[in-house]
JSON list of C-alpha atoms in Angstrom, two decimals:
[
{"chain": "A", "resi": 1, "resn": "UNK", "atom": "CA", "xyz": [-57.05, 67.50, -2.73]},
{"chain": "A", "resi": 2, "resn": "UNK", "atom": "CA", "xyz": [-56.18, 70.69, -4.71]},
{"chain": "A", "resi": 3, "resn": "UNK", "atom": "CA", "xyz": [-52.94, 70.51, -6.72]},
{"chain": "A", "resi": 4, "resn": "UNK", "atom": "CA", "xyz": [-52.60, 74.51, -6.35]},
{"chain": "A", "resi": 5, "resn": "UNK", "atom": "CA", "xyz": [-52.46, 75.78, -2.98]},
{"chain": "A", "resi": 6, "resn": "UNK", "atom": "CA", "xyz": [-53.10, 79.02, -1.97]},
{"chain": "A", "resi": 7, "resn": "UNK", "atom": "CA", "xyz": [-52.54, 80.65, 2.05]},
{"chain": "A", "resi": 8, "resn": "UNK", "atom": "CA", "xyz": [-54.14, 81.51, 4.24]},
{"chain": "A", "resi": 9, "resn": "UNK", "atom": "CA", "xyz": [-57.45, 80.51, 3.34]},
{"chain": "A", "resi": 10, "resn": "UNK", "atom": "CA", "xyz": [-59.02, 83.14, 4.75]},
{"chain": "A", "resi": 11, "resn": "UNK", "atom": "CA", "xyz": [-57.62, 86.25, 6.17]},
{"chain": "A", "resi": 12, "resn": "UNK", "atom": "CA", "xyz": [-58.58, 90.31, 7.76]},
{"chain": "A", "resi": 13, "resn": "UNK", "atom": "CA", "xyz": [-56.87, 93.38, 7.33]},
{"chain": "A", "resi": 14, "resn": "UNK", "atom": "CA", "xyz": [-56.94, 96.31, 8.58]},
{"chain": "A", "resi": 15, "resn": "UNK", "atom": "CA", "xyz": [-56.46, 99.16, 5.55]},
{"chain": "A", "resi": 16, "resn": "UNK", "atom": "CA", "xyz": [-53.66, 100.01, 6.52]},
{"chain": "A", "resi": 17, "resn": "UNK", "atom": "CA", "xyz": [-51.70, 96.59, 6.55]},
{"chain": "A", "resi": 18, "resn": "UNK", "atom": "CA", "xyz": [-49.23, 94.64, 4.67]},
{"chain": "A", "resi": 19, "resn": "UNK", "atom": "CA", "xyz": [-49.53, 91.22, 3.93]},
{"chain": "A", "resi": 20, "resn": "UNK", "atom": "CA", "xyz": [-49.55, 88.42, 1.25]},
{"chain": "A", "resi": 21, "resn": "UNK", "atom": "CA", "xyz": [-51.58, 86.08, -0.42]},
{"chain": "A", "resi": 22, "resn": "UNK", "atom": "CA", "xyz": [-49.61, 82.36, -1.60]},
{"chain": "A", "resi": 23, "resn": "UNK", "atom": "CA", "xyz": [-50.40, 80.09, -3.82]},
{"chain": "A", "resi": 24, "resn": "UNK", "atom": "CA", "xyz": [-47.64, 76.31, -4.39]},
{"chain": "A", "resi": 25, "resn": "UNK", "atom": "CA", "xyz": [-48.21, 74.41, -7.21]},
{"chain": "A", "resi": 26, "resn": "UNK", "atom": "CA", "xyz": [-45.68, 71.33, -8.81]},
{"chain": "A", "resi": 27, "resn": "UNK", "atom": "CA", "xyz": [-47.54, 70.45, -11.46]},
{"chain": "A", "resi": 28, "resn": "UNK", "atom": "CA", "xyz": [-44.12, 72.30, -13.81]},
{"chain": "A", "resi": 29, "resn": "UNK", "atom": "CA", "xyz": [-46.97, 74.61, -14.99]},
{"chain": "A", "resi": 30, "resn": "UNK", "atom": "CA", "xyz": [-45.49, 77.00, -16.50]},
{"chain": "A", "resi": 31, "resn": "UNK", "atom": "CA", "xyz": [-47.50, 80.51, -17.07]},
{"chain": "A", "resi": 32, "resn": "UNK", "atom": "CA", "xyz": [-50.19, 81.11, -13.23]},
{"chain": "A", "resi": 33, "resn": "UNK", "atom": "CA", "xyz": [-53.14, 83.56, -12.43]},
{"chain": "A", "resi": 34, "resn": "UNK", "atom": "CA", "xyz": [-54.88, 85.63, -10.22]},
{"chain": "A", "resi": 35, "resn": "UNK", "atom": "CA", "xyz": [-58.34, 86.22, -10.57]},
{"chain": "A", "resi": 36, "resn": "UNK", "atom": "CA", "xyz": [-60.64, 88.06, -7.45]},
{"chain": "A", "resi": 37, "resn": "UNK", "atom": "CA", "xyz": [-63.81, 87.63, -7.22]},
{"chain": "A", "resi": 38, "resn": "UNK", "atom": "CA", "xyz": [-66.93, 88.79, -5.65]},
{"chain": "A", "resi": 39, "resn": "UNK", "atom": "CA", "xyz": [-70.50, 87.04, -4.29]},
{"chain": "A", "resi": 40, "resn": "UNK", "atom": "CA", "xyz": [-72.42, 86.19, -7.60]},
{"chain": "A", "resi": 41, "resn": "UNK", "atom": "CA", "xyz": [-69.76, 87.42, -9.52]},
{"chain": "A", "resi": 42, "resn": "UNK", "atom": "CA", "xyz": [-67.41, 85.27, -12.03]},
{"chain": "A", "resi": 43, "resn": "UNK", "atom": "CA", "xyz": [-63.06, 85.12, -11.48]},
{"chain": "A", "resi": 44, "resn": "UNK", "atom": "CA", "xyz": [-61.78, 88.37, -13.32]},
{"chain": "A", "resi": 45, "resn": "UNK", "atom": "CA", "xyz": [-58.94, 87.69, -14.37]},
{"chain": "A", "resi": 46, "resn": "UNK", "atom": "CA", "xyz": [-56.36, 89.50, -12.20]},
{"chain": "A", "resi": 47, "resn": "UNK", "atom": "CA", "xyz": [-52.88, 89.24, -13.19]},
{"chain": "A", "resi": 48, "resn": "UNK", "atom": "CA", "xyz": [-50.95, 86.28, -15.98]},
{"chain": "A", "resi": 49, "resn": "UNK", "atom": "CA", "xyz": [-47.51, 85.36, -15.38]},
{"chain": "A", "resi": 50, "resn": "UNK", "atom": "CA", "xyz": [-45.85, 82.57, -18.56]},
{"chain": "A", "resi": 51, "resn": "UNK", "atom": "CA", "xyz": [-42.01, 81.21, -17.87]},
{"chain": "A", "resi": 52, "resn": "UNK", "atom": "CA", "xyz": [-42.05, 83.94, -14.23]},
{"chain": "A", "resi": 53, "resn": "UNK", "atom": "CA", "xyz": [-42.71, 87.27, -16.13]},
{"chain": "A", "resi": 54, "resn": "UNK", "atom": "CA", "xyz": [-45.43, 89.34, -15.46]},
{"chain": "A", "resi": 55, "resn": "UNK", "atom": "CA", "xyz": [-47.81, 88.76, -19.13]},
{"chain": "A", "resi": 56, "resn": "UNK", "atom": "CA", "xyz": [-51.28, 90.37, -19.06]},
{"chain": "A", "resi": 57, "resn": "UNK", "atom": "CA", "xyz": [-52.14, 93.13, -16.57]},
{"chain": "A", "resi": 58, "resn": "UNK", "atom": "CA", "xyz": [-55.40, 94.09, -16.06]},
{"chain": "A", "resi": 59, "resn": "UNK", "atom": "CA", "xyz": [-55.32, 96.43, -15.14]},
{"chain": "A", "resi": 60, "resn": "UNK", "atom": "CA", "xyz": [-54.96, 96.12, -11.68]},
{"chain": "A", "resi": 61, "resn": "UNK", "atom": "CA", "xyz": [-54.27, 98.76, -9.02]},
{"chain": "A", "resi": 62, "resn": "UNK", "atom": "CA", "xyz": [-50.99, 99.35, -7.95]},
{"chain": "A", "resi": 63, "resn": "UNK", "atom": "CA", "xyz": [-51.67, 98.45, -4.44]},
{"chain": "A", "resi": 64, "resn": "UNK", "atom": "CA", "xyz": [-52.21, 94.56, -5.45]},
{"chain": "A", "resi": 65, "resn": "UNK", "atom": "CA", "xyz": [-49.16, 93.74, -6.03]},
{"chain": "A", "resi": 66, "resn": "UNK", "atom": "CA", "xyz": [-47.57, 90.14, -7.78]},
{"chain": "A", "resi": 67, "resn": "UNK", "atom": "CA", "xyz": [-44.26, 88.48, -7.38]},
{"chain": "A", "resi": 68, "resn": "UNK", "atom": "CA", "xyz": [-44.20, 84.60, -9.13]},
{"chain": "A", "resi": 69, "resn": "UNK", "atom": "CA", "xyz": [-40.02, 84.24, -6.71]},
{"chain": "A", "resi": 70, "resn": "UNK", "atom": "CA", "xyz": [-39.92, 81.05, -8.96]},
{"chain": "A", "resi": 71, "resn": "UNK", "atom": "CA", "xyz": [-42.29, 78.81, -11.63]},
{"chain": "A", "resi": 72, "resn": "UNK", "atom": "CA", "xyz": [-43.71, 77.70, -9.06]},
{"chain": "A", "resi": 73, "resn": "UNK", "atom": "CA", "xyz": [-44.59, 80.28, -6.75]},
{"chain": "A", "resi": 74, "resn": "UNK", "atom": "CA", "xyz": [-47.03, 82.94, -6.82]},
{"chain": "A", "resi": 75, "resn": "UNK", "atom": "CA", "xyz": [-47.58, 85.56, -4.42]},
{"chain": "A", "resi": 76, "resn": "UNK", "atom": "CA", "xyz": [-49.66, 89.26, -4.30]},
{"chain": "A", "resi": 77, "resn": "UNK", "atom": "CA", "xyz": [-49.12, 91.01, -1.97]},
{"chain": "A", "resi": 78, "resn": "UNK", "atom": "CA", "xyz": [-51.00, 93.55, -0.16]},
{"chain": "A", "resi": 79, "resn": "UNK", "atom": "CA", "xyz": [-51.01, 97.25, 0.53]},
{"chain": "A", "resi": 80, "resn": "UNK", "atom": "CA", "xyz": [-52.85, 100.05, 1.70]},
{"chain": "A", "resi": 81, "resn": "UNK", "atom": "CA", "xyz": [-56.63, 98.49, 0.76]},
{"chain": "A", "resi": 82, "resn": "UNK", "atom": "CA", "xyz": [-59.92, 99.15, 0.23]},
{"chain": "A", "resi": 83, "resn": "UNK", "atom": "CA", "xyz": [-63.04, 97.37, 1.81]},
{"chain": "A", "resi": 84, "resn": "UNK", "atom": "CA", "xyz": [-64.40, 97.50, -1.86]},
{"chain": "A", "resi": 85, "resn": "UNK", "atom": "CA", "xyz": [-61.16, 94.08, -2.16]},
{"chain": "A", "resi": 86, "resn": "UNK", "atom": "CA", "xyz": [-62.68, 92.31, -0.03]},
{"chain": "A", "resi": 87, "resn": "UNK", "atom": "CA", "xyz": [-63.40, 89.18, -1.94]},
{"chain": "A", "resi": 88, "resn": "UNK", "atom": "CA", "xyz": [-62.62, 85.98, -2.79]},
{"chain": "A", "resi": 89, "resn": "UNK", "atom": "CA", "xyz": [-58.43, 85.80, -4.06]},
{"chain": "A", "resi": 90, "resn": "UNK", "atom": "CA", "xyz": [-58.22, 82.54, -6.63]},
{"chain": "A", "resi": 91, "resn": "UNK", "atom": "CA", "xyz": [-54.68, 81.09, -8.10]},
{"chain": "A", "resi": 92, "resn": "UNK", "atom": "CA", "xyz": [-55.07, 79.16, -11.11]},
{"chain": "A", "resi": 93, "resn": "UNK", "atom": "CA", "xyz": [-52.46, 77.23, -13.01]},
{"chain": "A", "resi": 94, "resn": "UNK", "atom": "CA", "xyz": [-52.23, 75.46, -16.23]},
{"chain": "A", "resi": 95, "resn": "UNK", "atom": "CA", "xyz": [-49.75, 74.33, -19.19]},
{"chain": "A", "resi": 96, "resn": "UNK", "atom": "CA", "xyz": [-48.91, 77.29, -20.81]},
{"chain": "A", "resi": 97, "resn": "UNK", "atom": "CA", "xyz": [-50.54, 80.53, -21.64]},
{"chain": "A", "resi": 98, "resn": "UNK", "atom": "CA", "xyz": [-51.97, 81.18, -25.11]},
{"chain": "A", "resi": 99, "resn": "UNK", "atom": "CA", "xyz": [-53.46, 77.18, -25.95]},
{"chain": "A", "resi": 100, "resn": "UNK", "atom": "CA", "xyz": [-56.62, 76.63, -26.25]},
{"chain": "A", "resi": 101, "resn": "UNK", "atom": "CA", "xyz": [-56.91, 73.49, -25.31]},
{"chain": "A", "resi": 102, "resn": "UNK", "atom": "CA", "xyz": [-55.39, 73.45, -21.19]},
{"chain": "A", "resi": 103, "resn": "UNK", "atom": "CA", "xyz": [-57.88, 74.04, -18.30]},
{"chain": "A", "resi": 104, "resn": "UNK", "atom": "CA", "xyz": [-57.37, 76.23, -15.69]},
{"chain": "A", "resi": 105, "resn": "UNK", "atom": "CA", "xyz": [-55.82, 74.37, -12.07]},
{"chain": "A", "resi": 106, "resn": "UNK", "atom": "CA", "xyz": [-58.10, 75.98, -8.52]},
{"chain": "A", "resi": 107, "resn": "UNK", "atom": "CA", "xyz": [-56.79, 76.69, -5.50]},
{"chain": "A", "resi": 108, "resn": "UNK", "atom": "CA", "xyz": [-59.11, 76.55, -2.82]},
{"chain": "A", "resi": 109, "resn": "UNK", "atom": "CA", "xyz": [-59.50, 80.44, -2.29]},
{"chain": "A", "resi": 110, "resn": "UNK", "atom": "CA", "xyz": [-57.81, 82.85, 0.37]},
{"chain": "A", "resi": 111, "resn": "UNK", "atom": "CA", "xyz": [-60.34, 85.19, 1.06]},
{"chain": "A", "resi": 112, "resn": "UNK", "atom": "CA", "xyz": [-60.40, 88.43, 1.99]},
{"chain": "A", "resi": 113, "resn": "UNK", "atom": "CA", "xyz": [-61.53, 91.01, 3.83]},
{"chain": "A", "resi": 114, "resn": "UNK", "atom": "CA", "xyz": [-60.46, 94.24, 4.52]},
{"chain": "A", "resi": 115, "resn": "UNK", "atom": "CA", "xyz": [-61.38, 96.47, 7.40]},
{"chain": "B", "resi": 1, "resn": "UNK", "atom": "CA", "xyz": [-70.69, 91.78, -26.40]},
{"chain": "B", "resi": 2, "resn": "UNK", "atom": "CA", "xyz": [-70.74, 89.00, -23.45]},
{"chain": "B", "resi": 3, "resn": "UNK", "atom": "CA", "xyz": [-68.67, 86.02, -25.15]},
{"chain": "B", "resi": 4, "resn": "UNK", "atom": "CA", "xyz": [-69.96, 83.39, -22.76]},
{"chain": "B", "resi": 5, "resn": "UNK", "atom": "CA", "xyz": [-74.10, 85.00, -21.68]},
{"chain": "B", "resi": 6, "resn": "UNK", "atom": "CA", "xyz": [-74.87, 81.76, -19.65]},
{"chain": "B", "resi": 7, "resn": "UNK", "atom": "CA", "xyz": [-78.96, 82.84, -19.72]},
{"chain": "B", "resi": 8, "resn": "UNK", "atom": "CA", "xyz": [-80.65, 80.61, -15.98]},
{"chain": "B", "resi": 9, "resn": "UNK", "atom": "CA", "xyz": [-79.43, 82.45, -13.27]},
{"chain": "B", "resi": 10, "resn": "UNK", "atom": "CA", "xyz": [-80.78, 79.74, -11.46]},
{"chain": "B", "resi": 11, "resn": "UNK", "atom": "CA", "xyz": [-81.99, 76.80, -11.49]},
{"chain": "B", "resi": 12, "resn": "UNK", "atom": "CA", "xyz": [-82.72, 74.00, -9.67]},
{"chain": "B", "resi": 13, "resn": "UNK", "atom": "CA", "xyz": [-84.36, 70.20, -10.01]},
{"chain": "B", "resi": 14, "resn": "UNK", "atom": "CA", "xyz": [-84.71, 66.37, -8.05]},
{"chain": "B", "resi": 15, "resn": "UNK", "atom": "CA", "xyz": [-82.95, 64.18, -6.89]},
{"chain": "B", "resi": 16, "resn": "UNK", "atom": "CA", "xyz": [-81.94, 60.76, -9.79]},
{"chain": "B", "resi": 17, "resn": "UNK", "atom": "CA", "xyz": [-83.52, 63.82, -12.20]},
{"chain": "B", "resi": 18, "resn": "UNK", "atom": "CA", "xyz": [-81.32, 64.87, -15.69]},
{"chain": "B", "resi": 19, "resn": "UNK", "atom": "CA", "xyz": [-81.08, 68.47, -15.68]},
{"chain": "B", "resi": 20, "resn": "UNK", "atom": "CA", "xyz": [-79.45, 71.02, -18.52]},
{"chain": "B", "resi": 21, "resn": "UNK", "atom": "CA", "xyz": [-76.98, 74.29, -17.96]},
{"chain": "B", "resi": 22, "resn": "UNK", "atom": "CA", "xyz": [-77.11, 76.15, -20.95]},
{"chain": "B", "resi": 23, "resn": "UNK", "atom": "CA", "xyz": [-74.03, 78.16, -22.96]},
{"chain": "B", "resi": 24, "resn": "UNK", "atom": "CA", "xyz": [-73.48, 79.83, -25.22]},
{"chain": "B", "resi": 25, "resn": "UNK", "atom": "CA", "xyz": [-70.72, 81.07, -27.32]},
{"chain": "B", "resi": 26, "resn": "UNK", "atom": "CA", "xyz": [-68.92, 84.03, -29.48]},
{"chain": "B", "resi": 27, "resn": "UNK", "atom": "CA", "xyz": [-65.56, 83.73, -31.34]},
{"chain": "B", "resi": 28, "resn": "UNK", "atom": "CA", "xyz": [-63.59, 84.25, -34.66]},
{"chain": "B", "resi": 29, "resn": "UNK", "atom": "CA", "xyz": [-61.19, 81.90, -34.30]},
{"chain": "B", "resi": 30, "resn": "UNK", "atom": "CA", "xyz": [-61.76, 78.38, -35.29]},
{"chain": "B", "resi": 31, "resn": "UNK", "atom": "CA", "xyz": [-59.66, 76.89, -32.06]},
{"chain": "B", "resi": 32, "resn": "UNK", "atom": "CA", "xyz": [-61.33, 77.05, -29.46]},
{"chain": "B", "resi": 33, "resn": "UNK", "atom": "CA", "xyz": [-61.86, 74.66, -25.39]},
{"chain": "B", "resi": 34, "resn": "UNK", "atom": "CA", "xyz": [-64.84, 75.55, -23.77]},
{"chain": "B", "resi": 35, "resn": "UNK", "atom": "CA", "xyz": [-64.46, 73.96, -20.24]},
{"chain": "B", "resi": 36, "resn": "UNK", "atom": "CA", "xyz": [-67.62, 74.23, -17.68]},
{"chain": "B", "resi": 37, "resn": "UNK", "atom": "CA", "xyz": [-66.46, 74.03, -13.68]},
{"chain": "B", "resi": 38, "resn": "UNK", "atom": "CA", "xyz": [-68.26, 73.70, -10.84]},
{"chain": "B", "resi": 39, "resn": "UNK", "atom": "CA", "xyz": [-67.94, 76.00, -7.64]},
{"chain": "B", "resi": 40, "resn": "UNK", "atom": "CA", "xyz": [-69.45, 74.99, -5.36]},
{"chain": "B", "resi": 41, "resn": "UNK", "atom": "CA", "xyz": [-69.83, 77.03, -1.40]},
{"chain": "B", "resi": 42, "resn": "UNK", "atom": "CA", "xyz": [-66.38, 76.42, -0.70]},
{"chain": "B", "resi": 43, "resn": "UNK", "atom": "CA", "xyz": [-64.85, 78.71, -3.50]},
{"chain": "B", "resi": 44, "resn": "UNK", "atom": "CA", "xyz": [-62.74, 76.34, -4.67]},
{"chain": "B", "resi": 45, "resn": "UNK", "atom": "CA", "xyz": [-63.12, 75.34, -9.43]},
{"chain": "B", "resi": 46, "resn": "UNK", "atom": "CA", "xyz": [-63.52, 72.37, -9.83]},
{"chain": "B", "resi": 47, "resn": "UNK", "atom": "CA", "xyz": [-62.61, 71.68, -14.17]},
{"chain": "B", "resi": 48, "resn": "UNK", "atom": "CA", "xyz": [-65.29, 69.18, -14.04]},
{"chain": "B", "resi": 49, "resn": "UNK", "atom": "CA", "xyz": [-65.43, 68.56, -19.03]},
{"chain": "B", "resi": 50, "resn": "UNK", "atom": "CA", "xyz": [-63.93, 70.04, -22.66]},
{"chain": "B", "resi": 51, "resn": "UNK", "atom": "CA", "xyz": [-64.73, 70.37, -25.34]},
{"chain": "B", "resi": 52, "resn": "UNK", "atom": "CA", "xyz": [-62.07, 71.34, -28.04]},
{"chain": "B", "resi": 53, "resn": "UNK", "atom": "CA", "xyz": [-63.80, 73.31, -30.67]},
{"chain": "B", "resi": 54, "resn": "UNK", "atom": "CA", "xyz": [-62.38, 70.04, -33.80]},
{"chain": "B", "resi": 55, "resn": "UNK", "atom": "CA", "xyz": [-63.21, 66.87, -31.00]},
{"chain": "B", "resi": 56, "resn": "UNK", "atom": "CA", "xyz": [-65.66, 65.56, -33.55]},
{"chain": "B", "resi": 57, "resn": "UNK", "atom": "CA", "xyz": [-67.83, 63.88, -30.33]},
{"chain": "B", "resi": 58, "resn": "UNK", "atom": "CA", "xyz": [-69.10, 65.54, -27.48]},
{"chain": "B", "resi": 59, "resn": "UNK", "atom": "CA", "xyz": [-67.36, 65.14, -25.08]},
{"chain": "B", "resi": 60, "resn": "UNK", "atom": "CA", "xyz": [-67.83, 62.88, -21.73]},
{"chain": "B", "resi": 61, "resn": "UNK", "atom": "CA", "xyz": [-66.84, 62.82, -17.84]},
{"chain": "B", "resi": 62, "resn": "UNK", "atom": "CA", "xyz": [-69.05, 60.34, -15.92]},
{"chain": "B", "resi": 63, "resn": "UNK", "atom": "CA", "xyz": [-72.49, 62.36, -15.30]},
{"chain": "B", "resi": 64, "resn": "UNK", "atom": "CA", "xyz": [-71.04, 65.19, -17.22]},
{"chain": "B", "resi": 65, "resn": "UNK", "atom": "CA", "xyz": [-71.49, 65.70, -20.47]},
{"chain": "B", "resi": 66, "resn": "UNK", "atom": "CA", "xyz": [-71.11, 68.53, -22.98]},
{"chain": "B", "resi": 67, "resn": "UNK", "atom": "CA", "xyz": [-73.83, 68.53, -25.38]},
{"chain": "B", "resi": 68, "resn": "UNK", "atom": "CA", "xyz": [-71.84, 70.93, -28.30]},
{"chain": "B", "resi": 69, "resn": "UNK", "atom": "CA", "xyz": [-73.11, 71.87, -31.73]},
{"chain": "B", "resi": 70, "resn": "UNK", "atom": "CA", "xyz": [-70.77, 74.14, -33.47]},
{"chain": "B", "resi": 71, "resn": "UNK", "atom": "CA", "xyz": [-73.16, 75.75, -36.43]},
{"chain": "B", "resi": 72, "resn": "UNK", "atom": "CA", "xyz": [-75.59, 77.13, -32.81]},
{"chain": "B", "resi": 73, "resn": "UNK", "atom": "CA", "xyz": [-72.11, 77.93, -30.93]},
{"chain": "B", "resi": 74, "resn": "UNK", "atom": "CA", "xyz": [-73.94, 76.41, -28.01]},
{"chain": "B", "resi": 75, "resn": "UNK", "atom": "CA", "xyz": [-72.03, 73.80, -25.85]},
{"chain": "B", "resi": 76, "resn": "UNK", "atom": "CA", "xyz": [-74.48, 73.15, -23.32]},
{"chain": "B", "resi": 77, "resn": "UNK", "atom": "CA", "xyz": [-73.59, 70.83, -20.25]},
{"chain": "B", "resi": 78, "resn": "UNK", "atom": "CA", "xyz": [-76.10, 67.87, -18.51]},
{"chain": "B", "resi": 79, "resn": "UNK", "atom": "CA", "xyz": [-75.60, 66.40, -15.39]},
{"chain": "B", "resi": 80, "resn": "UNK", "atom": "CA", "xyz": [-77.83, 63.06, -15.60]},
{"chain": "B", "resi": 81, "resn": "UNK", "atom": "CA", "xyz": [-78.20, 61.84, -12.37]},
{"chain": "B", "resi": 82, "resn": "UNK", "atom": "CA", "xyz": [-77.82, 64.68, -9.90]},
{"chain": "B", "resi": 83, "resn": "UNK", "atom": "CA", "xyz": [-77.29, 64.95, -6.53]},
{"chain": "B", "resi": 84, "resn": "UNK", "atom": "CA", "xyz": [-76.93, 66.67, -3.50]},
{"chain": "B", "resi": 85, "resn": "UNK", "atom": "CA", "xyz": [-74.03, 67.51, -3.70]},
{"chain": "B", "resi": 86, "resn": "UNK", "atom": "CA", "xyz": [-73.82, 69.22, -7.75]},
{"chain": "B", "resi": 87, "resn": "UNK", "atom": "CA", "xyz": [-75.62, 72.12, -5.61]},
{"chain": "B", "resi": 88, "resn": "UNK", "atom": "CA", "xyz": [-72.43, 74.76, -6.73]},
{"chain": "B", "resi": 89, "resn": "UNK", "atom": "CA", "xyz": [-73.00, 77.80, -9.33]},
{"chain": "B", "resi": 90, "resn": "UNK", "atom": "CA", "xyz": [-71.65, 76.35, -12.38]},
{"chain": "B", "resi": 91, "resn": "UNK", "atom": "CA", "xyz": [-69.63, 78.77, -14.88]},
{"chain": "B", "resi": 92, "resn": "UNK", "atom": "CA", "xyz": [-68.54, 78.17, -18.64]},
{"chain": "B", "resi": 93, "resn": "UNK", "atom": "CA", "xyz": [-65.72, 79.03, -20.32]},
{"chain": "B", "resi": 94, "resn": "UNK", "atom": "CA", "xyz": [-63.81, 79.43, -22.80]},
{"chain": "B", "resi": 95, "resn": "UNK", "atom": "CA", "xyz": [-60.08, 79.37, -24.17]},
{"chain": "B", "resi": 96, "resn": "UNK", "atom": "CA", "xyz": [-58.93, 81.09, -27.56]},
{"chain": "B", "resi": 97, "resn": "UNK", "atom": "CA", "xyz": [-56.13, 80.79, -28.80]},
{"chain": "B", "resi": 98, "resn": "UNK", "atom": "CA", "xyz": [-55.57, 83.89, -30.46]},
{"chain": "B", "resi": 99, "resn": "UNK", "atom": "CA", "xyz": [-57.63, 85.51, -26.98]},
{"chain": "B", "resi": 100, "resn": "UNK", "atom": "CA", "xyz": [-56.30, 88.11, -25.55]},
{"chain": "B", "resi": 101, "resn": "UNK", "atom": "CA", "xyz": [-57.84, 86.14, -21.55]},
{"chain": "B", "resi": 102, "resn": "UNK", "atom": "CA", "xyz": [-56.81, 83.38, -21.15]},
{"chain": "B", "resi": 103, "resn": "UNK", "atom": "CA", "xyz": [-60.16, 81.99, -19.86]},
{"chain": "B", "resi": 104, "resn": "UNK", "atom": "CA", "xyz": [-62.86, 84.08, -20.42]},
{"chain": "B", "resi": 105, "resn": "UNK", "atom": "CA", "xyz": [-66.31, 82.89, -18.35]},
{"chain": "B", "resi": 106, "resn": "UNK", "atom": "CA", "xyz": [-70.60, 83.44, -18.19]},
{"chain": "B", "resi": 107, "resn": "UNK", "atom": "CA", "xyz": [-71.88, 85.04, -15.09]},
{"chain": "B", "resi": 108, "resn": "UNK", "atom": "CA", "xyz": [-72.87, 81.02, -13.64]},
{"chain": "B", "resi": 109, "resn": "UNK", "atom": "CA", "xyz": [-75.62, 79.72, -13.04]},
{"chain": "B", "resi": 110, "resn": "UNK", "atom": "CA", "xyz": [-76.66, 78.29, -9.50]},
{"chain": "B", "resi": 111, "resn": "UNK", "atom": "CA", "xyz": [-77.84, 74.81, -9.52]},
{"chain": "B", "resi": 112, "resn": "UNK", "atom": "CA", "xyz": [-79.91, 73.13, -6.51]},
{"chain": "B", "resi": 113, "resn": "UNK", "atom": "CA", "xyz": [-80.53, 69.47, -5.92]},
{"chain": "B", "resi": 114, "resn": "UNK", "atom": "CA", "xyz": [-83.81, 68.91, -3.92]},
{"chain": "B", "resi": 115, "resn": "UNK", "atom": "CA", "xyz": [-84.53, 66.27, -2.62]}
]
């Protein structure tokens, strides 16, 4: 069982909807990540939170809005998405942000379809 | 320039045989980590094995071993005694101590194990 839990596993939404993806970890990790993965492509980094502060924003459109309410939780708020935003959204966590030796633990992903 | 190169888009291997998945990397850092992840069709990214740049011995984890050749900047994954459940996408990835991107992925190799 993965130690990073993502909900929902599947989400279908219209372009005018507002929805949220949720991610939770209880490993005491201080860094949490959102990745976007299109079919047959590697994951692409979207956001990184370190010690509950946004550390990296990879020029993601404002229709994606991350939130880190506490050290265990990471949300991704979605609003006015486009069909091309349909993808697998992966959450991950690691002990620290800037270390070369710690692996990232990934959740099972939330598969998003925008109609 | 690509930091992680996986030149094999797809590989086939007979059940119970060994297979090598290639990975080369590019970095000017002295301290970095190399990782292999497995992604089955369900979507979860499963951590397999880690090799640190200062590790003198090749990493091994069960049926997985990493053939680390630092001078050639290669970190190939060897899977011994392939099983049908090994069929998945495999990503090589790197973390650098000074890098801005927490984890850089290669494009992946799709492995198919044949009975």
